[in-house]
Amino acid sequence: MNRWRFTLVLVLGLSGMLSAGSFDRNCVPCHRKEGVSLRKTFMNALLIYSGEHNMKAGLKYFLRHPSKETSVMGEEYFKNHRLMPPSTLSDRELEEALDEYWERYKVIGRLR
């Protein structure tokens, strides 16, 4: 009985990891570890880029070439947090992660 329970937990755990999107696999763990709010980052990016297409393009560029000058976070942010390393995700994975990020935090259609 214990062997079946272990196998079931293992299979469910692995299937959950495999079904997680690029955003959940590649972005969330590091942001959680660093204590960086993905919602706040999203809102800052939305204020700067003011739309889905520009925001995704700007974030994609930043993720490939991170610098304080192209960051959506202010100077104060870098007193407590480090600049992330360049992303090693493929273009497809990066675009998938940005699509998931947009869908999760967008405000359009959610305001009443």
PDB file of N, CA and C in Angstrom:
ATOM      1  N   MET A   1       0.814  -1.198   0.000  1.00  0.00           N
ATOM      2  CA  MET A   1       0.000   0.000   0.000  1.00  0.00           C
ATOM      3  C   MET A   1       0.859   1.264   0.000  1.00  0.00           C
ATOM      4  N   ASN A   2       1.910   1.298   0.815  1.00  0.00           N
ATOM      5  CA  ASN A   2       2.786   2.456   0.873  1.00  0.00           C
ATOM      6  C   ASN A   2       3.502   2.692  -0.446  1.00  0.00           C
ATOM      7  N   ARG A   3       3.857   1.601  -1.119  1.00  0.00           N
ATOM      8  CA  ARG A   3       4.543   1.717  -2.403  1.00  0.00           C
ATOM      9  C   ARG A   3       3.627   2.402  -3.422  1.00  0.00           C
ATOM     10  N   TRP A   4       2.334   2.039  -3.424  1.00  0.00           N
ATOM     11  CA  TRP A   4       1.368   2.650  -4.351  1.00  0.00           C
ATOM     12  C   TRP A   4       1.185   4.128  -4.037  1.00  0.00           C
ATOM     13  N   ARG A   5       1.127   4.447  -2.773  1.00  0.00           N
ATOM     14  CA  ARG A   5       0.960   5.846  -2.364  1.00  0.00           C
ATOM     15  C   ARG A   5       2.177   6.661  -2.802  1.00  0.00           C
ATOM     16  N   PHE A   6       3.364   6.127  -2.586  1.00  0.00           N
ATOM     17  CA  PHE A   6       4.590   6.800  -3.002  1.00  0.00           C
ATOM     18  C   PHE A   6       4.600   7.008  -4.511  1.00  0.00           C
ATOM     19  N   THR A   7       4.241   5.967  -5.267  1.00  0.00           N
ATOM     20  CA  THR A   7       4.215   6.053  -6.730  1.00  0.00           C
ATOM     21  C   THR A   7       3.210   7.105  -7.189  1.00  0.00           C
ATOM     22  N   LEU A   8       2.053   7.136  -6.574  1.00  0.00           N
ATOM     23  CA  LEU A   8       1.026   8.111  -6.931  1.00  0.00           C
ATOM     24  C   LEU A   8       1.512   9.536  -6.671  1.00  0.00           C
ATOM     25  N   VAL A   9       2.103   9.762  -5.516  1.00  0.00           N
ATOM     26  CA  VAL A   9       2.626  11.089  -5.183  1.00  0.00           C
ATOM     27  C   VAL A   9       3.733  11.486  -6.156  1.00  0.00           C
ATOM     28  N   LEU A  10       4.605  10.563  -6.485  1.00  0.00           N
ATOM     29  CA  LEU A  10       5.687  10.833  -7.417  1.00  0.00           C
ATOM     30  C   LEU A  10       5.156  11.195  -8.798  1.00  0.00           C
ATOM     31  N   VAL A  11       4.215  10.422  -9.302  1.00  0.00           N
ATOM     32  CA  VAL A  11       3.637  10.675 -10.628  1.00  0.00           C
ATOM     33  C   VAL A  11       2.913  12.013 -10.656  1.00  0.00           C
ATOM     34  N   LEU A  12       2.121  12.297  -9.635  1.00  0.00           N
ATOM     35  CA  LEU A  12       1.400  13.572  -9.589  1.00  0.00           C
ATOM     36  C   LEU A  12       2.363  14.750  -9.488  1.00  0.00           C
ATOM     37  N   GLY A  13       3.401  14.600  -8.707  1.00  0.00           N
ATOM     38  CA  GLY A  13       4.398  15.661  -8.583  1.00  0.00           C
ATOM     39  C   GLY A  13       5.116  15.930  -9.884  1.00  0.00           C
ATOM     40  N   LEU A  14       5.537  14.862 -10.563  1.00  0.00           N
ATOM     41  CA  LEU A  14       6.221  15.028 -11.844  1.00  0.00           C
ATOM     42  C   LEU A  14       5.301  15.602 -12.904  1.00  0.00           C
ATOM     43  N   SER A  15       4.055  15.160 -12.942  1.00  0.00           N
ATOM     44  CA  SER A  15       3.133  15.690 -13.946  1.00  0.00           C
ATOM     45  C   SER A  15       2.848  17.160 -13.682  1.00  0.00           C
ATOM     46  N   GLY A  16       2.809  17.556 -12.422  1.00  0.00           N
ATOM     47  CA  GLY A  16       2.615  18.967 -12.093  1.00  0.00           C
ATOM     48  C   GLY A  16       3.788  19.815 -12.544  1.00  0.00           C
ATOM     49  N   MET A  17       4.995  19.296 -12.389  1.00  0.00           N
ATOM     50  CA  MET A  17       6.179  20.026 -12.835  1.00  0.00           C
ATOM     51  C   MET A  17       6.209  20.135 -14.346  1.00  0.00           C
ATOM     52  N   LEU A  18       5.849  19.070 -15.030  1.00  0.00           N
ATOM     53  CA  LEU A  18       5.888  19.080 -16.483  1.00  0.00           C
ATOM     54  C   LEU A  18       4.805  19.965 -17.077  1.00  0.00           C
ATOM     55  N   SER A  19       3.669  20.084 -16.407  1.00  0.00           N
ATOM     56  CA  SER A  19       2.582  20.888 -16.940  1.00  0.00           C
ATOM     57  C   SER A  19       2.727  22.365 -16.595  1.00  0.00           C
ATOM     58  N   ALA A  20       3.607  22.707 -15.667  1.00  0.00           N
ATOM     59  CA  ALA A  20       3.817  24.108 -15.325  1.00  0.00           C
ATOM     60  C   ALA A  20       4.377  24.835 -16.536  1.00  0.00           C
ATOM     61  N   GLY A  21       3.904  26.053 -16.736  1.00  0.00           N
ATOM     62  CA  GLY A  21       4.354  26.833 -17.878  1.00  0.00           C
ATOM     63  C   GLY A  21       5.758  27.368 -17.686  1.00  0.00           C
ATOM     64  N   SER A  22       6.282  27.951 -18.736  1.00  0.00           N
ATOM     65  CA  SER A  22       7.628  28.508 -18.727  1.00  0.00           C
ATOM     66  C   SER A  22       7.787  29.564 -17.633  1.00  0.00           C
ATOM     67  N   PHE A  23       6.772  30.380 -17.437  1.00  0.00           N
ATOM     68  CA  PHE A  23       6.805  31.425 -16.418  1.00  0.00           C
ATOM     69  C   PHE A  23       6.940  30.819 -15.021  1.00  0.00           C
ATOM     70  N   ASP A  24       6.110  29.818 -14.724  1.00  0.00           N
ATOM     71  CA  ASP A  24       6.153  29.181 -13.401  1.00  0.00           C
ATOM     72  C   ASP A  24       7.445  28.410 -13.169  1.00  0.00           C
ATOM     73  N   ARG A  25       7.999  27.831 -14.206  1.00  0.00           N
ATOM     74  CA  ARG A  25       9.241  27.057 -14.069  1.00  0.00           C
ATOM     75  C   ARG A  25      10.470  27.950 -13.991  1.00  0.00           C
ATOM     76  N   ASN A  26      10.485  29.035 -14.762  1.00  0.00           N
ATOM     77  CA  ASN A  26      11.718  29.797 -14.926  1.00  0.00           C
ATOM     78  C   ASN A  26      11.761  31.146 -14.224  1.00  0.00           C
ATOM     79  N   CYS A  27      10.629  31.753 -13.957  1.00  0.00           N
ATOM     80  CA  CYS A  27      10.609  33.100 -13.384  1.00  0.00           C
ATOM     81  C   CYS A  27      10.223  33.114 -11.903  1.00  0.00           C
ATOM     82  N   VAL A  28       9.141  32.432 -11.597  1.00  0.00           N
ATOM     83  CA  VAL A  28       8.581  32.482 -10.244  1.00  0.00           C
ATOM     84  C   VAL A  28       9.577  32.025  -9.174  1.00  0.00           C
ATOM     85  N   PRO A  29      10.280  30.904  -9.347  1.00  0.00           N
ATOM     86  CA  PRO A  29      11.180  30.461  -8.264  1.00  0.00           C
ATOM     87  C   PRO A  29      12.247  31.494  -7.888  1.00  0.00           C
ATOM     88  N   CYS A  30      12.849  32.121  -8.870  1.00  0.00           N
ATOM     89  CA  CYS A  30      13.905  33.101  -8.587  1.00  0.00           C
ATOM     90  C   CYS A  30      13.317  34.363  -7.954  1.00  0.00           C
ATOM     91  N   HIS A  31      12.197  34.844  -8.487  1.00  0.00           N
ATOM     92  CA  HIS A  31      11.563  36.029  -7.910  1.00  0.00           C
ATOM     93  C   HIS A  31      11.132  35.758  -6.477  1.00  0.00           C
ATOM     94  N   ARG A  32      10.629  34.579  -6.224  1.00  0.00           N
ATOM     95  CA  ARG A  32      10.209  34.216  -4.863  1.00  0.00           C
ATOM     96  C   ARG A  32      11.431  34.187  -3.943  1.00  0.00           C
ATOM     97  N   LYS A  33      12.510  33.571  -4.397  1.00  0.00           N
ATOM     98  CA  LYS A  33      13.736  33.459  -3.595  1.00  0.00           C
ATOM     99  C   LYS A  33      14.330  34.838  -3.298  1.00  0.00           C
ATOM    100  N   GLU A  34      14.311  35.720  -4.297  1.00  0.00           N
ATOM    101  CA  GLU A  34      14.883  37.059  -4.140  1.00  0.00           C
ATOM    102  C   GLU A  34      13.933  38.023  -3.427  1.00  0.00           C
ATOM    103  N   GLY A  35      12.664  37.620  -3.268  1.00  0.00           N
ATOM    104  CA  GLY A  35      11.694  38.491  -2.611  1.00  0.00           C
ATOM    105  C   GLY A  35      11.253  39.655  -3.482  1.00  0.00           C
ATOM    106  N   VAL A  36      11.221  39.437  -4.784  1.00  0.00           N
ATOM    107  CA  VAL A  36      10.843  40.482  -5.739  1.00  0.00           C
ATOM    108  C   VAL A  36       9.410  40.227  -6.199  1.00  0.00           C
ATOM    109  N   SER A  37       8.549  41.198  -5.993  1.00  0.00           N
ATOM    110  CA  SER A  37       7.143  41.058  -6.352  1.00  0.00           C
ATOM    111  C   SER A  37       6.958  41.097  -7.866  1.00  0.00           C
ATOM    112  N   LEU A  38       6.421  40.018  -8.411  1.00  0.00           N
ATOM    113  CA  LEU A  38       6.137  39.981  -9.847  1.00  0.00           C
ATOM    114  C   LEU A  38       5.009  40.943 -10.204  1.00  0.00           C
ATOM    115  N   ARG A  39       4.046  41.124  -9.314  1.00  0.00           N
ATOM    116  CA  ARG A  39       2.948  42.062  -9.571  1.00  0.00           C
ATOM    117  C   ARG A  39       3.478  43.500  -9.642  1.00  0.00           C
ATOM    118  N   LYS A  40       4.335  43.880  -8.693  1.00  0.00           N
ATOM    119  CA  LYS A  40       4.892  45.237  -8.691  1.00  0.00           C
ATOM    120  C   LYS A  40       5.749  45.459  -9.939  1.00  0.00           C
ATOM    121  N   THR A  41       6.542  44.471 -10.289  1.00  0.00           N
ATOM    122  CA  THR A  41       7.354  44.574 -11.498  1.00  0.00           C
ATOM    123  C   THR A  41       6.458  44.748 -12.717  1.00  0.00           C
ATOM    124  N   PHE A  42       5.366  43.986 -12.777  1.00  0.00           N
ATOM    125  CA  PHE A  42       4.422  44.089 -13.887  1.00  0.00           C
ATOM    126  C   PHE A  42       3.827  45.490 -13.961  1.00  0.00           C
ATOM    127  N   MET A  43       3.388  46.020 -12.832  1.00  0.00           N
ATOM    128  CA  MET A  43       2.771  47.348 -12.821  1.00  0.00           C
ATOM    129  C   MET A  43       3.774  48.425 -13.225  1.00  0.00           C
ATOM    130  N   ASN A  44       5.012  48.307 -12.780  1.00  0.00           N
ATOM    131  CA  ASN A  44       6.045  49.259 -13.208  1.00  0.00           C
ATOM    132  C   ASN A  44       6.257  49.179 -14.715  1.00  0.00           C
ATOM    133  N   ALA A  45       6.327  47.959 -15.236  1.00  0.00           N
ATOM    134  CA  ALA A  45       6.522  47.778 -16.680  1.00  0.00           C
ATOM    135  C   ALA A  45       5.332  48.326 -17.458  1.00  0.00           C
ATOM    136  N   LEU A  46       4.139  48.114 -16.961  1.00  0.00           N
ATOM    137  CA  LEU A  46       2.938  48.615 -17.630  1.00  0.00           C
ATOM    138  C   LEU A  46       2.921  50.140 -17.651  1.00  0.00           C
ATOM    139  N   LEU A  47       3.356  50.778 -16.568  1.00  0.00           N
ATOM    140  CA  LEU A  47       3.439  52.238 -16.541  1.00  0.00           C
ATOM    141  C   LEU A  47       4.451  52.762 -17.554  1.00  0.00           C
ATOM    142  N   ILE A  48       5.551  52.064 -17.703  1.00  0.00           N
ATOM    143  CA  ILE A  48       6.604  52.506 -18.623  1.00  0.00           C
ATOM    144  C   ILE A  48       6.253  52.198 -20.070  1.00  0.00           C
ATOM    145  N   TYR A  49       5.804  50.994 -20.350  1.00  0.00           N
ATOM    146  CA  TYR A  49       5.581  50.564 -21.737  1.00  0.00           C
ATOM    147  C   TYR A  49       4.143  50.763 -22.215  1.00  0.00           C
ATOM    148  N   SER A  50       3.210  50.913 -21.308  1.00  0.00           N
ATOM    149  CA  SER A  50       1.800  51.256 -21.557  1.00  0.00           C
ATOM    150  C   SER A  50       1.032  50.390 -22.546  1.00  0.00           C
ATOM    151  N   GLY A  51       1.425  49.169 -22.718  1.00  0.00           N
ATOM    152  CA  GLY A  51       0.651  48.277 -23.574  1.00  0.00           C
ATOM    153  C   GLY A  51       1.312  46.920 -23.703  1.00  0.00           C
ATOM    154  N   GLU A  52       0.531  45.941 -24.118  1.00  0.00           N
ATOM    155  CA  GLU A  52       1.008  44.558 -24.179  1.00  0.00           C
ATOM    156  C   GLU A  52       2.205  44.390 -25.111  1.00  0.00           C
ATOM    157  N   HIS A  53       2.091  44.853 -26.340  1.00  0.00           N
ATOM    158  CA  HIS A  53       3.156  44.635 -27.325  1.00  0.00           C
ATOM    159  C   HIS A  53       4.462  45.302 -26.882  1.00  0.00           C
ATOM    160  N   ASN A  54       4.392  46.584 -26.502  1.00  0.00           N
ATOM    161  CA  ASN A  54       5.597  47.301 -26.080  1.00  0.00           C
ATOM    162  C   ASN A  54       6.190  46.713 -24.806  1.00  0.00           C
ATOM    163  N   MET A  55       5.315  46.306 -23.902  1.00  0.00           N
ATOM    164  CA  MET A  55       5.796  45.739 -22.643  1.00  0.00           C
ATOM    165  C   MET A  55       6.546  44.431 -22.870  1.00  0.00           C
ATOM    166  N   LYS A  56       5.969  43.550 -23.658  1.00  0.00           N
ATOM    167  CA  LYS A  56       6.629  42.267 -23.928  1.00  0.00           C
ATOM    168  C   LYS A  56       7.953  42.477 -24.656  1.00  0.00           C
ATOM    169  N   ALA A  57       7.982  43.401 -25.617  1.00  0.00           N
ATOM    170  CA  ALA A  57       9.224  43.679 -26.350  1.00  0.00           C
ATOM    171  C   ALA A  57      10.277  44.270 -25.419  1.00  0.00           C
ATOM    172  N   GLY A  58       9.866  45.212 -24.562  1.00  0.00           N
ATOM    173  CA  GLY A  58      10.803  45.833 -23.626  1.00  0.00           C
ATOM    174  C   GLY A  58      11.345  44.848 -22.608  1.00  0.00           C
ATOM    175  N   LEU A  59      10.467  44.022 -22.068  1.00  0.00           N
ATOM    176  CA  LEU A  59      10.918  43.027 -21.093  1.00  0.00           C
ATOM    177  C   LEU A  59      11.796  41.963 -21.740  1.00  0.00           C
ATOM    178  N   LYS A  60      11.467  41.583 -22.970  1.00  0.00           N
ATOM    179  CA  LYS A  60      12.293  40.594 -23.670  1.00  0.00           C
ATOM    180  C   LYS A  60      13.705  41.138 -23.865  1.00  0.00           C
ATOM    181  N   TYR A  61      13.800  42.408 -24.280  1.00  0.00           N
ATOM    182  CA  TYR A  61      15.120  43.017 -24.453  1.00  0.00           C
ATOM    183  C   TYR A  61      15.854  43.058 -23.107  1.00  0.00           C
ATOM    184  N   PHE A  62      15.161  43.502 -22.064  1.00  0.00           N
ATOM    185  CA  PHE A  62      15.788  43.572 -20.747  1.00  0.00           C
ATOM    186  C   PHE A  62      16.267  42.203 -20.279  1.00  0.00           C
ATOM    187  N   LEU A  63      15.450  41.175 -20.478  1.00  0.00           N
ATOM    188  CA  LEU A  63      15.824  39.835 -20.018  1.00  0.00           C
ATOM    189  C   LEU A  63      17.044  39.293 -20.757  1.00  0.00           C
ATOM    190  N   ARG A  64      17.225  39.707 -21.996  1.00  0.00           N
ATOM    191  CA  ARG A  64      18.413  39.300 -22.760  1.00  0.00           C
ATOM    192  C   ARG A  64      19.635  40.152 -22.414  1.00  0.00           C
ATOM    193  N   HIS A  65      19.397  41.438 -22.099  1.00  0.00           N
ATOM    194  CA  HIS A  65      20.475  42.401 -21.844  1.00  0.00           C
ATOM    195  C   HIS A  65      20.159  43.224 -20.593  1.00  0.00           C
ATOM    196  N   PRO A  66      20.144  42.604 -19.424  1.00  0.00           N
ATOM    197  CA  PRO A  66      19.759  43.341 -18.219  1.00  0.00           C
ATOM    198  C   PRO A  66      20.754  44.446 -17.858  1.00  0.00           C
ATOM    199  N   SER A  67      20.218  45.605 -17.536  1.00  0.00           N
ATOM    200  CA  SER A  67      21.034  46.719 -17.049  1.00  0.00           C
ATOM    201  C   SER A  67      20.145  47.612 -16.197  1.00  0.00           C
ATOM    202  N   LYS A  68      20.753  48.396 -15.341  1.00  0.00           N
ATOM    203  CA  LYS A  68      19.980  49.312 -14.504  1.00  0.00           C
ATOM    204  C   LYS A  68      19.255  50.339 -15.364  1.00  0.00           C
ATOM    205  N   GLU A  69      19.859  50.706 -16.483  1.00  0.00           N
ATOM    206  CA  GLU A  69      19.270  51.714 -17.365  1.00  0.00           C
ATOM    207  C   GLU A  69      18.005  51.214 -18.057  1.00  0.00           C
ATOM    208  N   THR A  70      17.919  49.920 -18.338  1.00  0.00           N
ATOM    209  CA  THR A  70      16.741  49.387 -19.032  1.00  0.00           C
ATOM    210  C   THR A  70      15.765  48.693 -18.083  1.00  0.00           C
ATOM    211  N   SER A  71      16.061  48.722 -16.793  1.00  0.00           N
ATOM    212  CA  SER A  71      15.186  48.092 -15.805  1.00  0.00           C
ATOM    213  C   SER A  71      13.942  48.947 -15.573  1.00  0.00           C
ATOM    214  N   VAL A  72      12.831  48.302 -15.272  1.00  0.00           N
ATOM    215  CA  VAL A  72      11.604  49.031 -14.931  1.00  0.00           C
ATOM    216  C   VAL A  72      11.576  49.378 -13.443  1.00  0.00           C
ATOM    217  N   MET A  73      12.549  48.911 -12.705  1.00  0.00           N
ATOM    218  CA  MET A  73      12.629  49.197 -11.275  1.00  0.00           C
ATOM    219  C   MET A  73      13.496  50.437 -11.068  1.00  0.00           C
ATOM    220  N   GLY A  74      13.181  51.214 -10.049  1.00  0.00           N
ATOM    221  CA  GLY A  74      13.913  52.447  -9.777  1.00  0.00           C
ATOM    222  C   GLY A  74      15.260  52.201  -9.114  1.00  0.00           C
ATOM    223  N   GLU A  75      16.016  53.292  -8.965  1.00  0.00           N
ATOM    224  CA  GLU A  75      17.345  53.225  -8.339  1.00  0.00           C
ATOM    225  C   GLU A  75      17.285  52.633  -6.930  1.00  0.00           C
ATOM    226  N   GLU A  76      16.249  52.986  -6.202  1.00  0.00           N
ATOM    227  CA  GLU A  76      16.091  52.510  -4.827  1.00  0.00           C
ATOM    228  C   GLU A  76      16.070  50.979  -4.760  1.00  0.00           C
ATOM    229  N   TYR A  77      15.480  50.370  -5.774  1.00  0.00           N
ATOM    230  CA  TYR A  77      15.374  48.913  -5.847  1.00  0.00           C
ATOM    231  C   TYR A  77      16.756  48.256  -5.769  1.00  0.00           C
ATOM    232  N   PHE A  78      17.733  48.844  -6.451  1.00  0.00           N
ATOM    233  CA  PHE A  78      19.059  48.227  -6.552  1.00  0.00           C
ATOM    234  C   PHE A  78      19.907  48.401  -5.294  1.00  0.00           C
ATOM    235  N   LYS A  79      19.401  49.133  -4.332  1.00  0.00           N
ATOM    236  CA  LYS A  79      20.094  49.200  -3.046  1.00  0.00           C
ATOM    237  C   LYS A  79      19.887  47.908  -2.261  1.00  0.00           C
ATOM    238  N   ASN A  80      18.789  47.208  -2.566  1.00  0.00           N
ATOM    239  CA  ASN A  80      18.458  45.984  -1.830  1.00  0.00           C
ATOM    240  C   ASN A  80      18.495  44.717  -2.674  1.00  0.00           C
ATOM    241  N   HIS A  81      18.521  44.865  -3.992  1.00  0.00           N
ATOM    242  CA  HIS A  81      18.455  43.709  -4.879  1.00  0.00           C
ATOM    243  C   HIS A  81      19.547  43.790  -5.937  1.00  0.00           C
ATOM    244  N   ARG A  82      19.946  42.633  -6.392  1.00  0.00           N
ATOM    245  CA  ARG A  82      20.972  42.564  -7.433  1.00  0.00           C
ATOM    246  C   ARG A  82      20.321  42.575  -8.813  1.00  0.00           C
ATOM    247  N   LEU A  83      21.099  42.901  -9.818  1.00  0.00           N
ATOM    248  CA  LEU A  83      20.646  42.829 -11.203  1.00  0.00           C
ATOM    249  C   LEU A  83      20.700  41.372 -11.637  1.00  0.00           C
ATOM    250  N   MET A  84      19.660  40.925 -12.282  1.00  0.00           N
ATOM    251  CA  MET A  84      19.601  39.516 -12.696  1.00  0.00           C
ATOM    252  C   MET A  84      20.593  39.232 -13.830  1.00  0.00           C
ATOM    253  N   PRO A  85      21.031  37.993 -13.967  1.00  0.00           N
ATOM    254  CA  PRO A  85      21.895  37.630 -15.100  1.00  0.00           C
ATOM    255  C   PRO A  85      21.056  37.554 -16.381  1.00  0.00           C
ATOM    256  N   PRO A  86      21.695  37.636 -17.552  1.00  0.00           N
ATOM    257  CA  PRO A  86      20.948  37.505 -18.815  1.00  0.00           C
ATOM    258  C   PRO A  86      20.232  36.160 -18.888  1.00  0.00           C
ATOM    259  N   SER A  87      19.036  36.179 -19.448  1.00  0.00           N
ATOM    260  CA  SER A  87      18.243  34.958 -19.576  1.00  0.00           C
ATOM    261  C   SER A  87      18.888  33.999 -20.569  1.00  0.00           C
ATOM    262  N   THR A  88      18.825  32.729 -20.242  1.00  0.00           N
ATOM    263  CA  THR A  88      19.336  31.696 -21.147  1.00  0.00           C
ATOM    264  C   THR A  88      18.191  30.928 -21.805  1.00  0.00           C
ATOM    265  N   LEU A  89      16.963  31.405 -21.617  1.00  0.00           N
ATOM    266  CA  LEU A  89      15.808  30.740 -22.229  1.00  0.00           C
ATOM    267  C   LEU A  89      15.835  30.912 -23.742  1.00  0.00           C
ATOM    268  N   SER A  90      15.300  29.940 -24.436  1.00  0.00           N
ATOM    269  CA  SER A  90      15.155  30.068 -25.891  1.00  0.00           C
ATOM    270  C   SER A  90      14.123  31.158 -26.174  1.00  0.00           C
ATOM    271  N   ASP A  91      14.096  31.662 -27.413  1.00  0.00           N
ATOM    272  CA  ASP A  91      13.105  32.674 -27.779  1.00  0.00           C
ATOM    273  C   ASP A  91      11.692  32.172 -27.522  1.00  0.00           C
ATOM    274  N   ARG A  92      11.437  30.919 -27.856  1.00  0.00           N
ATOM    275  CA  ARG A  92      10.102  30.350 -27.679  1.00  0.00           C
ATOM    276  C   ARG A  92       9.723  30.313 -26.197  1.00  0.00           C
ATOM    277  N   GLU A  93      10.643  29.843 -25.345  1.00  0.00           N
ATOM    278  CA  GLU A  93      10.376  29.774 -23.906  1.00  0.00           C
ATOM    279  C   GLU A  93      10.176  31.167 -23.307  1.00  0.00           C
ATOM    280  N   LEU A  94      10.997  32.111 -23.759  1.00  0.00           N
ATOM    281  CA  LEU A  94      10.900  33.470 -23.243  1.00  0.00           C
ATOM    282  C   LEU A  94       9.573  34.115 -23.642  1.00  0.00           C
ATOM    283  N   GLU A  95       9.173  33.930 -24.890  1.00  0.00           N
ATOM    284  CA  GLU A  95       7.892  34.477 -25.348  1.00  0.00           C
ATOM    285  C   GLU A  95       6.723  33.815 -24.623  1.00  0.00           C
ATOM    286  N   GLU A  96       6.827  32.513 -24.375  1.00  0.00           N
ATOM    287  CA  GLU A  96       5.788  31.803 -23.624  1.00  0.00           C
ATOM    288  C   GLU A  96       5.698  32.350 -22.200  1.00  0.00           C
ATOM    289  N   ALA A  97       6.846  32.569 -21.570  1.00  0.00           N
ATOM    290  CA  ALA A  97       6.864  33.104 -20.205  1.00  0.00           C
ATOM    291  C   ALA A  97       6.257  34.508 -20.167  1.00  0.00           C
ATOM    292  N   LEU A  98       6.582  35.339 -21.144  1.00  0.00           N
ATOM    293  CA  LEU A  98       6.028  36.693 -21.187  1.00  0.00           C
ATOM    294  C   LEU A  98       4.523  36.672 -21.438  1.00  0.00           C
ATOM    295  N   ASP A  99       4.066  35.757 -22.282  1.00  0.00           N
ATOM    296  CA  ASP A  99       2.622  35.610 -22.516  1.00  0.00           C
ATOM    297  C   ASP A  99       1.908  35.208 -21.222  1.00  0.00           C
ATOM    298  N   GLU A 100       2.489  34.249 -20.505  1.00  0.00           N
ATOM    299  CA  GLU A 100       1.896  33.804 -19.240  1.00  0.00           C
ATOM    300  C   GLU A 100       1.909  34.937 -18.215  1.00  0.00           C
ATOM    301  N   TYR A 101       2.992  35.690 -18.164  1.00  0.00           N
ATOM    302  CA  TYR A 101       3.117  36.828 -17.248  1.00  0.00           C
ATOM    303  C   TYR A 101       2.016  37.849 -17.540  1.00  0.00           C
ATOM    304  N   TRP A 102       1.838  38.176 -18.814  1.00  0.00           N
ATOM    305  CA  TRP A 102       0.808  39.134 -19.206  1.00  0.00           C
ATOM    306  C   TRP A 102      -0.578  38.637 -18.793  1.00  0.00           C
ATOM    307  N   GLU A 103      -0.877  37.393 -19.095  1.00  0.00           N
ATOM    308  CA  GLU A 103      -2.203  36.843 -18.788  1.00  0.00           C
ATOM    309  C   GLU A 103      -2.470  36.801 -17.281  1.00  0.00           C
ATOM    310  N   ARG A 104      -1.452  36.547 -16.506  1.00  0.00           N
ATOM    311  CA  ARG A 104      -1.638  36.424 -15.061  1.00  0.00           C
ATOM    312  C   ARG A 104      -1.866  37.774 -14.386  1.00  0.00           C
ATOM    313  N   TYR A 105      -1.171  38.819 -14.837  1.00  0.00           N
ATOM    314  CA  TYR A 105      -1.203  40.089 -14.117  1.00  0.00           C
ATOM    315  C   TYR A 105      -1.894  41.233 -14.849  1.00  0.00           C
ATOM    316  N   LYS A 106      -2.363  41.032 -16.051  1.00  0.00           N
ATOM    317  CA  LYS A 106      -3.005  42.132 -16.787  1.00  0.00           C
ATOM    318  C   LYS A 106      -4.219  42.638 -16.013  1.00  0.00           C
ATOM    319  N   VAL A 107      -4.487  43.925 -16.165  1.00  0.00           N
ATOM    320  CA  VAL A 107      -5.632  44.527 -15.485  1.00  0.00           C
ATOM    321  C   VAL A 107      -6.795  44.737 -16.449  1.00  0.00           C
ATOM    322  N   ILE A 108      -6.526  44.720 -17.729  1.00  0.00           N
ATOM    323  CA  ILE A 108      -7.565  44.916 -18.732  1.00  0.00           C
ATOM    324  C   ILE A 108      -8.575  43.780 -18.623  1.00  0.00           C
ATOM    325  N   GLY A 109      -9.846  44.142 -18.545  1.00  0.00           N
ATOM    326  CA  GLY A 109     -10.895  43.141 -18.427  1.00  0.00           C
ATOM    327  C   GLY A 109     -11.135  42.659 -17.005  1.00  0.00           C
ATOM    328  N   ARG A 110     -10.344  43.144 -16.051  1.00  0.00           N
ATOM    329  CA  ARG A 110     -10.513  42.713 -14.657  1.00  0.00           C
ATOM    330  C   ARG A 110     -11.029  43.839 -13.765  1.00  0.00           C
ATOM    331  N   LEU A 111     -11.019  45.054 -14.295  1.00  0.00           N
ATOM    332  CA  LEU A 111     -11.502  46.191 -13.513  1.00  0.00           C
ATOM    333  C   LEU A 111     -13.012  46.272 -13.617  1.00  0.00           C
ATOM    334  N   ARG A 112     -13.655  46.680 -12.544  1.00  0.00           N
ATOM    335  CA  ARG A 112     -15.126  46.803 -12.553  1.00  0.00           C
ATOM    336  C   ARG A 112     -15.526  48.218 -12.305  1.00  0.00           C
TER     337      ARG A 112
END
